[in-house]
Tab-separated table of C-alpha atoms in Angstrom:
chain	number	residue	atom	x	y	z
D	1	ASP	CA	57.335	-16.961	-50.986
D	2	ILE	CA	60.646	-19.135	-51.092
D	3	VAL	CA	61.883	-18.489	-54.451
D	4	MET	CA	64.096	-21.161	-55.886
D	5	THR	CA	66.559	-20.311	-58.793
D	6	GLN	CA	68.122	-22.914	-60.823
D	7	SER	CA	70.862	-22.960	-62.808
D	8	PRO	CA	72.278	-22.743	-65.810
D	9	ASP	CA	68.769	-22.776	-67.514
D	10	SER	CA	70.240	-25.423	-70.116
D	11	LEU	CA	73.927	-27.272	-70.215
D	12	ALA	CA	74.889	-29.688	-73.085
D	13	VAL	CA	77.488	-32.703	-71.877
D	14	SER	CA	79.529	-35.183	-73.736
D	15	LEU	CA	78.211	-38.881	-72.972
D	16	GLY	CA	80.315	-39.846	-70.194
D	17	GLU	CA	81.126	-36.908	-68.548
D	18	ARG	CA	79.710	-34.884	-64.993
D	19	ALA	CA	76.463	-32.976	-65.211
D	20	THR	CA	75.971	-30.244	-62.367
D	21	ILE	CA	73.316	-28.085	-61.610
D	22	SER	CA	72.908	-25.195	-59.140
D	23	CYS	CA	69.960	-24.760	-57.390
D	24	LYS	CA	69.460	-22.112	-54.998
D	25	SER	CA	66.569	-20.546	-52.322
D	26	SER	CA	65.863	-17.431	-51.222
D	27	GLN	CA	65.359	-18.400	-47.259
D	28	SER	CA	67.042	-21.465	-45.900
D	29	VAL	CA	65.502	-23.971	-46.245
D	30	LEU	CA	67.496	-25.915	-44.129
D	31	TYR	CA	65.534	-26.798	-40.192
D	32	SER	CA	67.930	-26.258	-37.443
D	33	SER	CA	66.321	-29.089	-34.963
D	34	ASN	CA	66.315	-31.702	-37.198
D	35	ASN	CA	69.274	-30.484	-39.283
D	36	LYS	CA	67.378	-31.510	-42.549
D	37	ASN	CA	67.500	-29.906	-45.715
D	38	TYR	CA	63.955	-29.665	-46.926
D	39	LEU	CA	64.908	-30.030	-51.218
D	40	ALA	CA	63.952	-32.462	-53.592
D	41	TRP	CA	64.831	-32.601	-57.056
D	42	TYR	CA	63.241	-34.189	-59.704
D	43	GLN	CA	63.413	-35.393	-63.184
D	44	HIS	CA	61.189	-34.860	-66.440
D	45	LYS	CA	61.687	-36.629	-69.294
D	46	PRO	CA	59.773	-35.418	-72.314
D	47	GLY	CA	56.134	-37.949	-72.616
D	48	GLN	CA	56.568	-39.754	-68.847
D	49	PRO	CA	55.861	-38.298	-65.947
D	50	PRO	CA	58.087	-36.194	-63.442
D	51	GLN	CA	60.314	-38.608	-60.915
D	52	LEU	CA	61.255	-37.795	-58.273
D	53	LEU	CA	65.117	-38.350	-57.122
D	54	ILE	CA	66.464	-37.090	-54.131
D	55	SER	CA	64.375	-35.549	-50.936
D	56	TRP	CA	66.339	-34.109	-48.091
D	57	ALA	CA	69.127	-33.240	-50.674
D	58	SER	CA	70.757	-35.899	-50.873
D	59	THR	CA	68.940	-39.014	-50.264
D	60	ARG	CA	67.827	-41.131	-53.397
D	61	GLU	CA	65.580	-42.725	-53.515
D	62	SER	CA	65.240	-46.143	-54.040
D	63	GLY	CA	65.906	-47.408	-57.704
D	64	VAL	CA	67.717	-44.004	-58.680
D	65	PRO	CA	71.468	-44.889	-59.906
D	66	ASP	CA	74.408	-43.952	-58.132
D	67	ARG	CA	75.674	-41.507	-60.596
D	68	PHE	CA	73.169	-39.404	-59.585
D	69	SER	CA	73.601	-37.180	-56.461
D	70	GLY	CA	72.352	-33.945	-54.158
D	71	SER	CA	74.443	-32.147	-52.346
D	72	GLY	CA	74.569	-28.359	-49.715
D	73	SER	CA	72.928	-27.382	-47.460
D	74	GLY	CA	71.264	-23.754	-46.081
D	75	THR	CA	70.507	-22.338	-49.611
D	76	ASP	CA	72.975	-23.483	-52.274
D	77	PHE	CA	72.452	-27.320	-53.448
D	78	THR	CA	74.029	-29.119	-56.166
D	79	LEU	CA	72.813	-31.813	-58.437
D	80	THR	CA	75.248	-34.294	-59.564
D	81	ILE	CA	74.997	-36.129	-62.553
D	82	SER	CA	78.821	-37.563	-62.548
D	83	SER	CA	78.925	-39.896	-65.608
D	84	LEU	CA	76.092	-38.655	-68.271
D	85	GLN	CA	73.743	-41.293	-69.991
D	86	ALA	CA	71.527	-41.231	-72.893
D	87	GLU	CA	68.630	-42.101	-70.933
D	88	ASP	CA	69.263	-39.238	-68.395
D	89	VAL	CA	68.423	-36.522	-71.447
D	90	ALA	CA	65.507	-34.532	-69.161
D	91	VAL	CA	64.417	-31.446	-67.346
D	92	TYR	CA	65.227	-31.368	-63.881
D	93	SER	CA	63.945	-29.760	-60.895
D	94	CYS	CA	64.582	-28.597	-57.739
D	95	GLN	CA	61.550	-27.937	-54.872
D	96	GLN	CA	61.357	-26.726	-50.964
D	97	TYR	CA	58.893	-28.035	-49.073
D	98	TYR	CA	60.841	-26.176	-46.102
D	99	SER	CA	57.897	-24.020	-46.128
D	100	THR	CA	54.151	-23.679	-47.610
D	101	PRO	CA	53.182	-23.553	-50.549
D	102	PRO	CA	55.694	-25.537	-51.564
D	103	THR	CA	57.887	-23.979	-54.366
D	104	PHE	CA	59.808	-25.382	-57.468
D	105	GLY	CA	62.997	-23.842	-59.177
D	106	GLN	CA	62.361	-23.050	-63.229
D	107	GLY	CA	63.679	-26.207	-64.083
D	108	THR	CA	67.341	-26.600	-65.955
D	109	LYS	CA	67.270	-28.475	-69.210
D	110	VAL	CA	70.319	-31.371	-69.596
D	111	GLU	CA	71.157	-32.696	-72.760
D	112	ILE	CA	73.642	-34.832	-75.132
D	113	LYS	CA	76.712	-32.322	-76.213
W	1	GLN	CA	51.514	-50.700	-58.715
W	2	LEU	CA	49.684	-46.799	-57.740
W	3	GLN	CA	49.116	-44.661	-60.834
W	4	LEU	CA	47.979	-41.364	-61.122
W	5	GLN	CA	45.824	-40.585	-65.051
W	6	GLU	CA	44.760	-36.914	-65.261
W	7	SER	CA	41.681	-36.596	-68.024
W	8	GLY	CA	40.488	-32.785	-68.251
W	9	PRO	CA	38.789	-30.461	-71.462
W	10	GLY	CA	41.893	-30.028	-73.418
W	11	LEU	CA	40.548	-25.925	-74.399
W	12	VAL	CA	38.903	-23.830	-72.068
W	13	LYS	CA	37.626	-20.350	-72.382
W	14	PRO	CA	38.302	-17.587	-70.278
W	15	SER	CA	36.580	-16.374	-67.580
W	16	GLU	CA	35.243	-20.218	-67.341
W	17	THR	CA	35.885	-23.418	-65.160
W	18	LEU	CA	37.970	-25.234	-65.593
W	19	SER	CA	37.671	-28.798	-64.575
W	20	LEU	CA	39.842	-31.337	-64.573
W	21	THR	CA	39.566	-35.177	-63.380
W	22	CYS	CA	42.906	-37.724	-61.737
W	23	THR	CA	42.216	-41.778	-62.056
W	24	VAL	CA	44.235	-43.224	-59.568
W	25	SER	CA	44.345	-47.188	-60.050
W	26	GLY	CA	46.354	-49.518	-58.542
W	27	GLY	CA	45.555	-47.924	-55.066
W	28	SER	CA	42.724	-46.757	-53.417
W	29	ILE	CA	41.824	-43.020	-53.089
W	30	SER	CA	40.373	-43.944	-49.498
W	31	SER	CA	44.306	-44.884	-48.316
W	32	SER	CA	45.635	-42.159	-45.530
W	33	SER	CA	49.075	-42.731	-46.129
W	34	CYS	CA	49.103	-40.632	-48.459
W	35	TYR	CA	47.289	-36.866	-49.957
W	36	TRP	CA	46.107	-36.099	-53.353
W	37	GLY	CA	48.011	-33.062	-54.792
W	38	LEU	CA	47.513	-31.021	-57.963
W	39	ILE	CA	50.610	-29.121	-59.465
W	40	ARG	CA	50.485	-27.314	-63.000
W	41	GLN	CA	53.387	-26.381	-65.516
W	42	PRO	CA	52.846	-22.785	-67.715
W	43	PRO	CA	54.312	-22.582	-70.822
W	44	GLY	CA	58.457	-22.039	-70.452
W	45	LYS	CA	58.054	-21.684	-66.884
W	46	GLY	CA	58.224	-23.546	-63.809
W	47	LEU	CA	56.318	-26.046	-61.856
W	48	GLU	CA	53.390	-24.300	-59.371
W	49	TRP	CA	51.666	-26.706	-56.580
W	50	ILE	CA	47.768	-26.300	-56.344
W	51	GLY	CA	47.144	-27.984	-53.722
W	52	SER	CA	46.442	-31.160	-52.376
W	53	ILE	CA	43.631	-33.727	-50.623
W	54	TYR	CA	43.566	-36.154	-47.356
W	55	TYR	CA	40.382	-38.838	-48.092
W	56	SER	CA	39.113	-37.548	-45.107
W	57	GLY	CA	38.601	-33.882	-46.624
W	58	GLY	CA	41.283	-32.226	-45.398
W	59	PHE	CA	42.697	-30.144	-47.658
W	60	TYR	CA	45.796	-27.122	-48.033
W	61	TYR	CA	45.013	-25.080	-50.929
W	62	ASN	CA	47.904	-22.565	-52.716
W	63	PRO	CA	47.423	-18.834	-51.556
W	64	SER	CA	48.011	-17.524	-55.033
W	65	LEU	CA	45.512	-19.261	-56.146
W	66	LYS	CA	43.506	-20.313	-53.166
W	67	SER	CA	40.184	-18.621	-54.151
W	68	ARG	CA	39.232	-20.008	-57.262
W	69	VAL	CA	40.260	-23.333	-56.279
W	70	THR	CA	38.506	-26.503	-54.981
W	71	ILE	CA	39.413	-29.830	-54.947
W	72	SER	CA	37.579	-32.726	-54.605
W	73	LEU	CA	37.529	-36.641	-54.044
W	74	ASP	CA	35.464	-38.896	-55.338
W	75	THR	CA	35.448	-42.836	-53.940
W	76	SER	CA	33.189	-44.232	-55.788
W	77	LYS	CA	35.000	-43.686	-58.737
W	78	ASN	CA	38.571	-44.089	-57.253
W	79	GLN	CA	39.150	-39.954	-58.672
W	80	PHE	CA	40.004	-36.705	-57.272
W	81	SER	CA	39.315	-33.647	-58.860
W	82	LEU	CA	39.972	-29.985	-59.560
W	83	ARG	CA	37.962	-27.247	-59.936
W	84	LEU	CA	39.943	-23.941	-61.624
W	85	SER	CA	37.292	-20.529	-61.007
W	86	SER	CA	37.507	-17.398	-64.006
W	87	VAL	CA	40.271	-19.058	-65.321
W	88	THR	CA	42.724	-16.550	-67.764
W	89	ALA	CA	45.419	-17.087	-70.482
W	90	ALA	CA	48.085	-17.458	-67.284
W	91	ASP	CA	46.084	-20.668	-66.131
W	92	THR	CA	46.877	-22.407	-69.422
W	93	ALA	CA	49.667	-25.124	-67.948
W	94	VAL	CA	50.158	-28.874	-67.607
W	95	TYR	CA	48.135	-30.029	-64.791
W	96	TYR	CA	49.744	-33.005	-63.246
W	97	CYS	CA	48.337	-35.425	-60.695
W	98	ALA	CA	50.719	-36.047	-57.860
W	99	THR	CA	51.157	-37.486	-54.564
W	100	THR	CA	52.276	-36.877	-51.066
W	101	THR	CA	53.159	-39.958	-49.029
W	102	ILE	CA	52.633	-39.054	-45.333
W	103	ALA	CA	56.004	-40.000	-42.963
W	104	ALA	CA	55.497	-41.960	-39.805
W	105	ALA	CA	53.873	-40.432	-37.530
W	106	GLY	CA	51.343	-38.568	-39.446
W	107	THR	CA	54.394	-36.197	-40.460
W	108	LEU	CA	53.608	-34.404	-43.781
W	109	PHE	CA	56.392	-32.963	-46.120
W	110	TRP	CA	55.552	-32.028	-48.885
W	111	TYR	CA	57.312	-32.993	-51.392
W	112	PHE	CA	55.323	-35.001	-54.729
W	113	ASP	CA	56.796	-39.390	-54.464
W	114	LEU	CA	54.438	-40.431	-57.536
W	115	TRP	CA	52.984	-38.560	-60.535
W	116	GLY	CA	51.103	-38.205	-64.038
W	117	ARG	CA	52.170	-37.927	-67.073
W	118	GLY	CA	49.700	-33.937	-67.402
W	119	THR	CA	47.818	-32.956	-69.552
W	120	LEU	CA	47.883	-29.248	-71.878
W	121	VAL	CA	44.449	-27.094	-70.879
W	122	THR	CA	44.973	-23.713	-72.852
W	123	VAL	CA	42.689	-20.948	-71.906
W	124	SER	CA	40.948	-19.505	-75.270
W	125	SER	CA	37.785	-18.112	-76.911
């Protein structure tokens, strides 16, 4: 199985500041035939269903604010919240779907400083 | 609007079978557009995909759980269900229902675009 490792486990950021989360995979999730990275990001707020934010490493889902962006390729990926809002307090998880079984990172908790 | 709702026992004894149901509302479980799946999160750990099933009965299971897992459909109730046998404390987790939409040309990419709120199942005597 592909192991997904996120860092940090938690971070506290001031409102309006940038939050950056790293996700590394134990092997490349870039499919050479279509040049796509099989990497998704999720947001999970307490008491709410987890929400798919980004697929294909950088494609935002419909309705996701543009302050959320995904980047990276191969084995190293980043989720950036450009200007943290109070409603962004949540746990963020990355997930690879390059191979079965799909596997997730351990999650990163984002809080307000 | 499609929604998923988990219902489960809350508490299961070690060595017994965990049974959990996902009820689909706002759409039909007989839809050919997605797979219906289950994912869990043990306390303090990351998410783990358990398996997914298609309306026709086709399924995929996580090899790490395959020997103990059965996922089934009940189209009359618009539900799908998980049975996990021989549970131990390691099976204590929040269990989520989730969908995987089938892409164009029938291609399947295993990310999860709709989730339920989850239900906590504790394994303890």
